[in-house]
Amino acid sequence: MSKQKMLLINKETTKERLWLIGKYPRAYQIFMIMESQMNNTNTVSINYKSLQEILKVSRQTVSRNIKILKEHNFIDVYKNGTFNIYVINRRLSCNSK
């Protein structure tokens, strides 16, 4: 049997998550996609095109909602050449080990 990967969510951040869902539902969808793909260091590299295809939205929509996630400290964004690395705020969630 393969070992399951579990996502650990900090209960103390429930209000923040509910706020994001209510105010910016598309940003929350992007956040959930990032969480589901992050590695053990809370990082994920996913391009705009992939997010556009998954959510069936424009590049501008993806860009605007990533900016919202960054401004409200759900993620940090780092440049690595021609792509971005997104770091999920460890206070919000992390992978089980």
GROMACS .gro file of C-alpha atoms in nm:
model
   97
    1MET     CA    1   0.000   0.000   0.000
    2SER     CA    2   0.135   0.343  -0.090
    3LYS     CA    3   0.183   0.608   0.173
    4GLN     CA    4  -0.084   0.878   0.159
    5LYS     CA    5   0.015   1.241   0.152
    6MET     CA    6  -0.188   1.452   0.389
    7LEU     CA    7  -0.239   1.827   0.389
    8LEU     CA    8  -0.234   1.978   0.737
    9ILE     CA    9  -0.445   2.291   0.779
   10ASN     CA   10  -0.410   2.521   1.078
   11LYS     CA   11  -0.755   2.555   1.238
   12GLU     CA   12  -0.660   2.899   1.366
   13THR     CA   13  -0.663   3.027   1.008
   14THR     CA   14  -1.022   2.921   0.934
   15LYS     CA   15  -1.148   3.281   0.948
   16GLU     CA   16  -0.887   3.389   0.694
   17ARG     CA   17  -0.984   3.106   0.459
   18LEU     CA   18  -1.354   3.184   0.493
   19TRP     CA   19  -1.285   3.551   0.425
   20LEU     CA   20  -1.093   3.460   0.108
   21ILE     CA   21  -1.367   3.221  -0.011
   22GLY     CA   22  -1.633   3.487   0.040
   23LYS     CA   23  -1.447   3.788  -0.096
   24TYR     CA   24  -1.226   3.632  -0.365
   25PRO     CA   25  -1.353   3.283  -0.457
   26ARG     CA   26  -1.130   3.257  -0.766
   27ALA     CA   27  -0.822   3.339  -0.557
   28TYR     CA   28  -0.924   3.063  -0.316
   29GLN     CA   29  -0.950   2.817  -0.605
   30ILE     CA   30  -0.598   2.907  -0.715
   31PHE     CA   31  -0.478   2.874  -0.355
   32MET     CA   32  -0.632   2.527  -0.330
   33ILE     CA   33  -0.465   2.418  -0.654
   34MET     CA   34  -0.131   2.544  -0.521
   35GLU     CA   35  -0.182   2.368  -0.188
   36SER     CA   36  -0.264   2.041  -0.361
   37GLN     CA   37   0.058   2.060  -0.565
   38MET     CA   38   0.302   2.195  -0.305
   39ASN     CA   39   0.598   1.990  -0.192
   40ASN     CA   40   0.738   1.936   0.158
   41THR     CA   41   0.894   2.283   0.159
   42ASN     CA   42   0.554   2.443   0.086
   43THR     CA   43   0.665   2.544  -0.262
   44VAL     CA   44   0.498   2.489  -0.596
   45SER     CA   45   0.587   2.589  -0.948
   46ILE     CA   46   0.281   2.614  -1.171
   47ASN     CA   47   0.252   2.839  -1.471
   48TYR     CA   48  -0.029   3.076  -1.557
   49LYS     CA   49  -0.126   2.872  -1.861
   50SER     CA   50  -0.191   2.563  -1.649
   51LEU     CA   51  -0.403   2.763  -1.405
   52GLN     CA   52  -0.590   2.920  -1.697
   53GLU     CA   53  -0.667   2.577  -1.843
   54ILE     CA   54  -0.772   2.423  -1.512
   55LEU     CA   55  -1.002   2.712  -1.420
   56LYS     CA   56  -1.100   2.817  -1.773
   57VAL     CA   57  -1.016   3.182  -1.707
   58SER     CA   58  -0.802   3.452  -1.867
   59ARG     CA   59  -0.439   3.528  -1.789
   60GLN     CA   60  -0.551   3.859  -1.637
   61THR     CA   61  -0.782   3.674  -1.396
   62VAL     CA   62  -0.499   3.445  -1.285
   63SER     CA   63  -0.260   3.739  -1.244
   64ARG     CA   64  -0.509   3.949  -1.048
   65ASN     CA   65  -0.591   3.665  -0.808
   66ILE     CA   66  -0.229   3.567  -0.749
   67LYS     CA   67  -0.168   3.931  -0.661
   68ILE     CA   68  -0.456   3.911  -0.409
   69LEU     CA   69  -0.306   3.597  -0.253
   70LYS     CA   70   0.030   3.769  -0.222
   71GLU     CA   71  -0.110   4.096  -0.082
   72HIS     CA   72  -0.301   3.907   0.188
   73ASN     CA   73  -0.004   3.686   0.285
   74PHE     CA   74  -0.143   3.355   0.163
   75ILE     CA   75   0.161   3.311  -0.062
   76ASP     CA   76   0.500   3.457  -0.146
   77VAL     CA   77   0.619   3.471  -0.506
   78TYR     CA   78   0.979   3.427  -0.615
   79LYS     CA   79   1.117   3.455  -0.968
   80ASN     CA   80   1.339   3.179  -1.101
   81GLY     CA   81   1.441   3.264  -1.455
   82THR     CA   82   1.128   3.263  -1.667
   83PHE     CA   83   0.893   3.107  -1.412
   84ASN     CA   84   0.758   3.177  -1.065
   85ILE     CA   85   0.792   2.971  -0.751
   86TYR     CA   86   0.502   3.009  -0.509
   87VAL     CA   87   0.550   2.949  -0.138
   88ILE     CA   88   0.241   2.874   0.067
   89ASN     CA   89   0.238   3.050   0.403
   90ARG     CA   90   0.335   2.774   0.648
   91ARG     CA   91   0.104   2.923   0.909
   92LEU     CA   92  -0.190   2.826   0.684
   93SER     CA   93  -0.097   2.473   0.581
   94CYS     CA   94   0.180   2.223   0.522
   95ASN     CA   95   0.226   1.867   0.401
   96SER     CA   96   0.248   1.585   0.649
   97LYS     CA   97   0.584   1.411   0.659
   0.00000   0.00000   0.00000
